[in-house]
mmCIF file with all atom_site columns, C-alpha atoms in Angstrom:
data_model
loop_
_atom_site.group_PDB
_atom_site.id
_atom_site.type_symbol
_atom_site.label_atom_id
_atom_site.label_alt_id
_atom_site.label_comp_id
_atom_site.label_asym_id
_atom_site.label_entity_id
_atom_site.label_seq_id
_atom_site.pdbx_PDB_ins_code
_atom_site.Cartn_x
_atom_site.Cartn_y
_atom_site.Cartn_z
_atom_site.occupancy
_atom_site.B_iso_or_equiv
_atom_site.pdbx_formal_charge
_atom_site.auth_seq_id
_atom_site.auth_comp_id
_atom_site.auth_asym_id
_atom_site.auth_atom_id
_atom_site.pdbx_PDB_model_num
ATOM 1   C CA . MET A 1 1   ? 0.000   0.000   0.000   1.00 0.00 ? 1   MET A CA 1
ATOM 2   C CA . ALA A 1 2   ? 1.307   3.454   -0.885  1.00 0.00 ? 2   ALA A CA 1
ATOM 3   C CA . ARG A 1 3   ? 2.117   5.965   1.801   1.00 0.00 ? 3   ARG A CA 1
ATOM 4   C CA . ALA A 1 4   ? -0.113  8.967   2.438   1.00 0.00 ? 4   ALA A CA 1
ATOM 5   C CA . LEU A 1 5   ? 0.835   12.154  0.633   1.00 0.00 ? 5   LEU A CA 1
ATOM 6   C CA . PRO A 1 6   ? 2.344   14.830  2.894   1.00 0.00 ? 6   PRO A CA 1
ATOM 7   C CA . SER A 1 7   ? 0.095   17.353  4.585   1.00 0.00 ? 7   SER A CA 1
ATOM 8   C CA . GLU A 1 8   ? 2.115   20.164  2.991   1.00 0.00 ? 8   GLU A CA 1
ATOM 9   C CA . LEU A 1 9   ? 1.136   19.006  -0.518  1.00 0.00 ? 9   LEU A CA 1
ATOM 10  C CA . ARG A 1 10  ? -2.479  18.656  0.513   1.00 0.00 ? 10  ARG A CA 1
ATOM 11  C CA . GLU A 1 11  ? -2.526  22.162  1.976   1.00 0.00 ? 11  GLU A CA 1
ATOM 12  C CA . ARG A 1 12  ? -0.817  23.692  -1.075  1.00 0.00 ? 12  ARG A CA 1
ATOM 13  C CA . ALA A 1 13  ? -3.309  22.013  -3.404  1.00 0.00 ? 13  ALA A CA 1
ATOM 14  C CA . LEU A 1 14  ? -6.326  23.273  -1.484  1.00 0.00 ? 14  LEU A CA 1
ATOM 15  C CA . GLU A 1 15  ? -4.848  26.762  -1.122  1.00 0.00 ? 15  GLU A CA 1
ATOM 16  C CA . ALA A 1 16  ? -4.187  26.954  -4.882  1.00 0.00 ? 16  ALA A CA 1
ATOM 17  C CA . ARG A 1 17  ? -7.705  25.734  -5.586  1.00 0.00 ? 17  ARG A CA 1
ATOM 18  C CA . GLU A 1 18  ? -9.223  28.380  -3.358  1.00 0.00 ? 18  GLU A CA 1
ATOM 19  C CA . ARG A 1 19  ? -6.875  31.230  -4.339  1.00 0.00 ? 19  ARG A CA 1
ATOM 20  C CA . GLU A 1 20  ? -7.040  30.661  -8.111  1.00 0.00 ? 20  GLU A CA 1
ATOM 21  C CA . GLY A 1 21  ? -10.585 29.319  -8.304  1.00 0.00 ? 21  GLY A CA 1
ATOM 22  C CA . LEU A 1 22  ? -9.470  26.023  -9.837  1.00 0.00 ? 22  LEU A CA 1
ATOM 23  C CA . SER A 1 23  ? -11.842 23.146  -10.349 1.00 0.00 ? 23  SER A CA 1
ATOM 24  C CA . ILE A 1 24  ? -11.175 19.823  -8.693  1.00 0.00 ? 24  ILE A CA 1
ATOM 25  C CA . ALA A 1 25  ? -9.960  18.344  -11.989 1.00 0.00 ? 25  ALA A CA 1
ATOM 26  C CA . GLU A 1 26  ? -7.618  21.296  -12.636 1.00 0.00 ? 26  GLU A CA 1
ATOM 27  C CA . THR A 1 27  ? -6.217  21.090  -9.110  1.00 0.00 ? 27  THR A CA 1
ATOM 28  C CA . ALA A 1 28  ? -5.675  17.338  -9.457  1.00 0.00 ? 28  ALA A CA 1
ATOM 29  C CA . ALA A 1 29  ? -3.913  17.789  -12.811 1.00 0.00 ? 29  ALA A CA 1
ATOM 30  C CA . ARG A 1 30  ? -1.640  20.558  -11.527 1.00 0.00 ? 30  ARG A CA 1
ATOM 31  C CA . PHE A 1 31  ? -0.508  18.597  -8.455  1.00 0.00 ? 31  PHE A CA 1
ATOM 32  C CA . MET A 1 32  ? -0.535  15.237  -10.274 1.00 0.00 ? 32  MET A CA 1
ATOM 33  C CA . VAL A 1 33  ? -2.955  13.531  -7.894  1.00 0.00 ? 33  VAL A CA 1
ATOM 34  C CA . GLY A 1 34  ? -6.322  11.930  -8.405  1.00 0.00 ? 34  GLY A CA 1
ATOM 35  C CA . THR A 1 35  ? -9.534  13.910  -8.402  1.00 0.00 ? 35  THR A CA 1
ATOM 36  C CA . ALA A 1 36  ? -10.864 11.669  -5.614  1.00 0.00 ? 36  ALA A CA 1
ATOM 37  C CA . SER A 1 37  ? -7.905  12.708  -3.457  1.00 0.00 ? 37  SER A CA 1
ATOM 38  C CA . VAL A 1 38  ? -8.643  16.407  -3.920  1.00 0.00 ? 38  VAL A CA 1
ATOM 39  C CA . LYS A 1 39  ? -12.318 15.782  -3.095  1.00 0.00 ? 39  LYS A CA 1
ATOM 40  C CA . ARG A 1 40  ? -11.361 13.823  0.001   1.00 0.00 ? 40  ARG A CA 1
ATOM 41  C CA . TRP A 1 41  ? -8.919  16.495  1.192   1.00 0.00 ? 41  TRP A CA 1
ATOM 42  C CA . ASN A 1 42  ? -11.520 19.198  0.640   1.00 0.00 ? 42  ASN A CA 1
ATOM 43  C CA . ARG A 1 43  ? -14.133 17.231  2.576   1.00 0.00 ? 43  ARG A CA 1
ATOM 44  C CA . ARG A 1 44  ? -11.662 16.537  5.382   1.00 0.00 ? 44  ARG A CA 1
ATOM 45  C CA . MET A 1 45  ? -10.705 20.225  5.611   1.00 0.00 ? 45  MET A CA 1
ATOM 46  C CA . LYS A 1 46  ? -14.367 21.229  5.909   1.00 0.00 ? 46  LYS A CA 1
ATOM 47  C CA . SER A 1 47  ? -15.219 18.606  8.511   1.00 0.00 ? 47  SER A CA 1
ATOM 48  C CA . THR A 1 48  ? -12.091 18.583  10.705  1.00 0.00 ? 48  THR A CA 1
ATOM 49  C CA . GLY A 1 49  ? -10.236 21.778  9.803   1.00 0.00 ? 49  GLY A CA 1
ATOM 50  C CA . SER A 1 50  ? -7.140  19.788  8.894   1.00 0.00 ? 50  SER A CA 1
ATOM 51  C CA . VAL A 1 51  ? -5.931  17.839  5.889   1.00 0.00 ? 51  VAL A CA 1
ATOM 52  C CA . ALA A 1 52  ? -3.590  15.594  7.876   1.00 0.00 ? 52  ALA A CA 1
ATOM 53  C CA . PRO A 1 53  ? -3.840  11.926  6.881   1.00 0.00 ? 53  PRO A CA 1
ATOM 54  C CA . SER A 1 54  ? -5.593  9.497   9.188   1.00 0.00 ? 54  SER A CA 1
ATOM 55  C CA . PRO A 1 55  ? -3.483  6.889   10.926  1.00 0.00 ? 55  PRO A CA 1
ATOM 56  C CA . VAL A 1 56  ? -2.984  3.786   8.811   1.00 0.00 ? 56  VAL A CA 1
ATOM 57  C CA . GLY A 1 57  ? -3.189  0.262   10.141  1.00 0.00 ? 57  GLY A CA 1
ATOM 58  C CA . GLY A 1 58  ? -2.809  -0.520  13.756  1.00 0.00 ? 58  GLY A CA 1
ATOM 59  C CA . VAL A 1 59  ? -1.441  -2.973  16.222  1.00 0.00 ? 59  VAL A CA 1
ATOM 60  C CA . ARG A 1 60  ? -2.471  -6.523  15.562  1.00 0.00 ? 60  ARG A CA 1
ATOM 61  C CA . ARG A 1 61  ? -4.049  -7.730  18.750  1.00 0.00 ? 61  ARG A CA 1
ATOM 62  C CA . ILE A 1 62  ? -2.807  -11.095 19.949  1.00 0.00 ? 62  ILE A CA 1
ATOM 63  C CA . TRP A 1 63  ? -5.957  -12.894 20.954  1.00 0.00 ? 63  TRP A CA 1
ATOM 64  C CA . ILE A 1 64  ? -4.269  -15.743 22.783  1.00 0.00 ? 64  ILE A CA 1
ATOM 65  C CA . GLY A 1 65  ? -1.524  -14.212 24.875  1.00 0.00 ? 65  GLY A CA 1
ATOM 66  C CA . GLU A 1 66  ? 1.008   -15.459 27.380  1.00 0.00 ? 66  GLU A CA 1
ATOM 67  C CA . ASP A 1 67  ? -1.557  -15.446 30.189  1.00 0.00 ? 67  ASP A CA 1
ATOM 68  C CA . ASP A 1 68  ? -3.670  -17.967 28.244  1.00 0.00 ? 68  ASP A CA 1
ATOM 69  C CA . ARG A 1 69  ? -0.758  -20.286 27.485  1.00 0.00 ? 69  ARG A CA 1
ATOM 70  C CA . THR A 1 70  ? -1.421  -22.812 30.269  1.00 0.00 ? 70  THR A CA 1
ATOM 71  C CA . GLN A 1 71  ? -5.068  -23.104 29.265  1.00 0.00 ? 71  GLN A CA 1
ATOM 72  C CA . LEU A 1 72  ? -4.096  -23.683 25.645  1.00 0.00 ? 72  LEU A CA 1
ATOM 73  C CA . VAL A 1 73  ? -1.490  -26.302 26.641  1.00 0.00 ? 73  VAL A CA 1
ATOM 74  C CA . GLU A 1 74  ? -4.133  -28.135 28.699  1.00 0.00 ? 74  GLU A CA 1
ATOM 75  C CA . LEU A 1 75  ? -6.542  -27.998 25.776  1.00 0.00 ? 75  LEU A CA 1
ATOM 76  C CA . VAL A 1 76  ? -3.987  -29.460 23.352  1.00 0.00 ? 76  VAL A CA 1
ATOM 77  C CA . GLU A 1 77  ? -3.068  -32.192 25.854  1.00 0.00 ? 77  GLU A CA 1
ATOM 78  C CA . LYS A 1 78  ? -6.745  -33.045 26.336  1.00 0.00 ? 78  LYS A CA 1
ATOM 79  C CA . MET A 1 79  ? -7.454  -33.062 22.581  1.00 0.00 ? 79  MET A CA 1
ATOM 80  C CA . PRO A 1 80  ? -4.204  -34.110 20.859  1.00 0.00 ? 80  PRO A CA 1
ATOM 81  C CA . ASP A 1 81  ? -5.982  -35.353 17.724  1.00 0.00 ? 81  ASP A CA 1
ATOM 82  C CA . ALA A 1 82  ? -8.107  -32.232 17.307  1.00 0.00 ? 82  ALA A CA 1
ATOM 83  C CA . THR A 1 83  ? -7.869  -30.056 14.239  1.00 0.00 ? 83  THR A CA 1
ATOM 84  C CA . ILE A 1 84  ? -7.188  -26.349 14.568  1.00 0.00 ? 84  ILE A CA 1
ATOM 85  C CA . GLU A 1 85  ? -10.870 -25.686 13.930  1.00 0.00 ? 85  GLU A CA 1
ATOM 86  C CA . GLU A 1 86  ? -11.884 -28.075 16.727  1.00 0.00 ? 86  GLU A CA 1
ATOM 87  C CA . LEU A 1 87  ? -9.375  -26.493 19.114  1.00 0.00 ? 87  LEU A CA 1
ATOM 88  C CA . ARG A 1 88  ? -10.678 -23.048 18.177  1.00 0.00 ? 88  ARG A CA 1
ATOM 89  C CA . ALA A 1 89  ? -14.297 -24.033 18.801  1.00 0.00 ? 89  ALA A CA 1
ATOM 90  C CA . GLU A 1 90  ? -13.464 -25.595 22.181  1.00 0.00 ? 90  GLU A CA 1
ATOM 91  C CA . TYR A 1 91  ? -11.311 -22.613 23.219  1.00 0.00 ? 91  TYR A CA 1
ATOM 92  C CA . ASN A 1 92  ? -14.080 -20.190 22.268  1.00 0.00 ? 92  ASN A CA 1
ATOM 93  C CA . SER A 1 93  ? -16.731 -22.161 24.136  1.00 0.00 ? 93  SER A CA 1
ATOM 94  C CA . ARG A 1 94  ? -14.575 -22.283 27.273  1.00 0.00 ? 94  ARG A CA 1
ATOM 95  C CA . HIS A 1 95  ? -13.585 -18.610 27.208  1.00 0.00 ? 95  HIS A CA 1
ATOM 96  C CA . GLY A 1 96  ? -16.622 -17.034 25.597  1.00 0.00 ? 96  GLY A CA 1
ATOM 97  C CA . SER A 1 97  ? -14.369 -15.449 22.996  1.00 0.00 ? 97  SER A CA 1
ATOM 98  C CA . ALA A 1 98  ? -14.258 -15.270 19.211  1.00 0.00 ? 98  ALA A CA 1
ATOM 99  C CA . VAL A 1 99  ? -10.747 -16.418 18.314  1.00 0.00 ? 99  VAL A CA 1
ATOM 100 C CA . SER A 1 100 ? -10.292 -17.159 14.612  1.00 0.00 ? 100 SER A CA 1
ATOM 101 C CA . SER A 1 101 ? -8.673  -20.264 13.172  1.00 0.00 ? 101 SER A CA 1
ATOM 102 C CA . SER A 1 102 ? -5.678  -18.235 12.020  1.00 0.00 ? 102 SER A CA 1
ATOM 103 C CA . ALA A 1 103 ? -5.243  -16.760 15.526  1.00 0.00 ? 103 ALA A CA 1
ATOM 104 C CA . MET A 1 104 ? -5.347  -20.275 16.962  1.00 0.00 ? 104 MET A CA 1
ATOM 105 C CA . HIS A 1 105 ? -2.759  -21.417 14.423  1.00 0.00 ? 105 HIS A CA 1
ATOM 106 C CA . ARG A 1 106 ? -0.464  -18.472 15.263  1.00 0.00 ? 106 ARG A CA 1
ATOM 107 C CA . ALA A 1 107 ? -0.818  -19.171 19.004  1.00 0.00 ? 107 ALA A CA 1
ATOM 108 C CA . LEU A 1 108 ? 0.079   -22.845 18.522  1.00 0.00 ? 108 LEU A CA 1
ATOM 109 C CA . GLN A 1 109 ? 3.155   -21.812 16.536  1.00 0.00 ? 109 GLN A CA 1
ATOM 110 C CA . ARG A 1 110 ? 4.159   -19.082 19.013  1.00 0.00 ? 110 ARG A CA 1
ATOM 111 C CA . PHE A 1 111 ? 3.971   -21.502 21.953  1.00 0.00 ? 111 PHE A CA 1
ATOM 112 C CA . ASP A 1 112 ? 5.629   -24.357 19.999  1.00 0.00 ? 112 ASP A CA 1
ATOM 113 C CA . LEU A 1 113 ? 2.638   -26.619 20.548  1.00 0.00 ? 113 LEU A CA 1
ATOM 114 C CA . THR A 1 114 ? 2.357   -29.498 18.151  1.00 0.00 ? 114 THR A CA 1
ATOM 115 C CA . ARG A 1 115 ? -0.661  -31.654 17.692  1.00 0.00 ? 115 ARG A CA 1
ATOM 116 C CA . LYS A 1 116 ? 0.169   -35.333 17.528  1.00 0.00 ? 116 LYS A CA 1
ATOM 117 C CA . LYS A 1 117 ? -2.124  -37.182 15.230  1.00 0.00 ? 117 LYS A CA 1
ATOM 118 C CA . SER A 1 118 ? -2.806  -40.800 16.045  1.00 0.00 ? 118 SER A CA 1
ATOM 119 C CA . PRO A 1 119 ? -1.632  -43.275 13.464  1.00 0.00 ? 119 PRO A CA 1
ATOM 120 C CA . SER A 1 120 ? -4.266  -44.872 11.325  1.00 0.00 ? 120 SER A CA 1
ATOM 121 C CA . THR A 1 121 ? -5.885  -47.869 12.987  1.00 0.00 ? 121 THR A CA 1
ATOM 122 C CA . ARG A 1 122 ? -6.628  -49.582 9.704   1.00 0.00 ? 122 ARG A CA 1
ATOM 123 C CA . PRO A 1 123 ? -4.491  -52.694 9.346   1.00 0.00 ? 123 PRO A CA 1
ATOM 124 C CA . ARG A 1 124 ? -2.083  -52.752 6.486   1.00 0.00 ? 124 ARG A CA 1
ATOM 125 C CA . ARG A 1 125 ? -2.589  -55.296 3.809   1.00 0.00 ? 125 ARG A CA 1
ATOM 126 C CA . ARG A 1 126 ? 0.404   -57.512 3.460   1.00 0.00 ? 126 ARG A CA 1
ATOM 127 C CA . PRO A 1 127 ? 1.087   -59.218 0.209   1.00 0.00 ? 127 PRO A CA 1
ATOM 128 C CA . SER A 1 128 ? 0.703   -62.991 0.407   1.00 0.00 ? 128 SER A CA 1
ATOM 129 C CA . VAL A 1 129 ? 3.859   -64.960 -0.204  1.00 0.00 ? 129 VAL A CA 1
#
């Protein structure tokens, strides 16, 4: 994703538009930005009094943190054959939370928890000699 254009450029564009009576399209062409950007900056200036860009992104919240580690270890020990989806459903029912499958997968990786699948119980066919 591209970075936000500087506030200085935004301010200069809106000042030129107001001072010279430029249309949105003319302002966009002069400053080599999109017309939608000029519209957005204009709307932001009217509503907030500033053209500063909004913060982008944020901190990814870790849903299953260190304080939940022991509970997750107990869950994996109790259900060693469970899929990630089954672990997620059980964890959510116990904690009343809404942890996603990907969050469960990341937590298992972060805590180095492996799920041991039982070997198949079907007997192997041996060739007759």
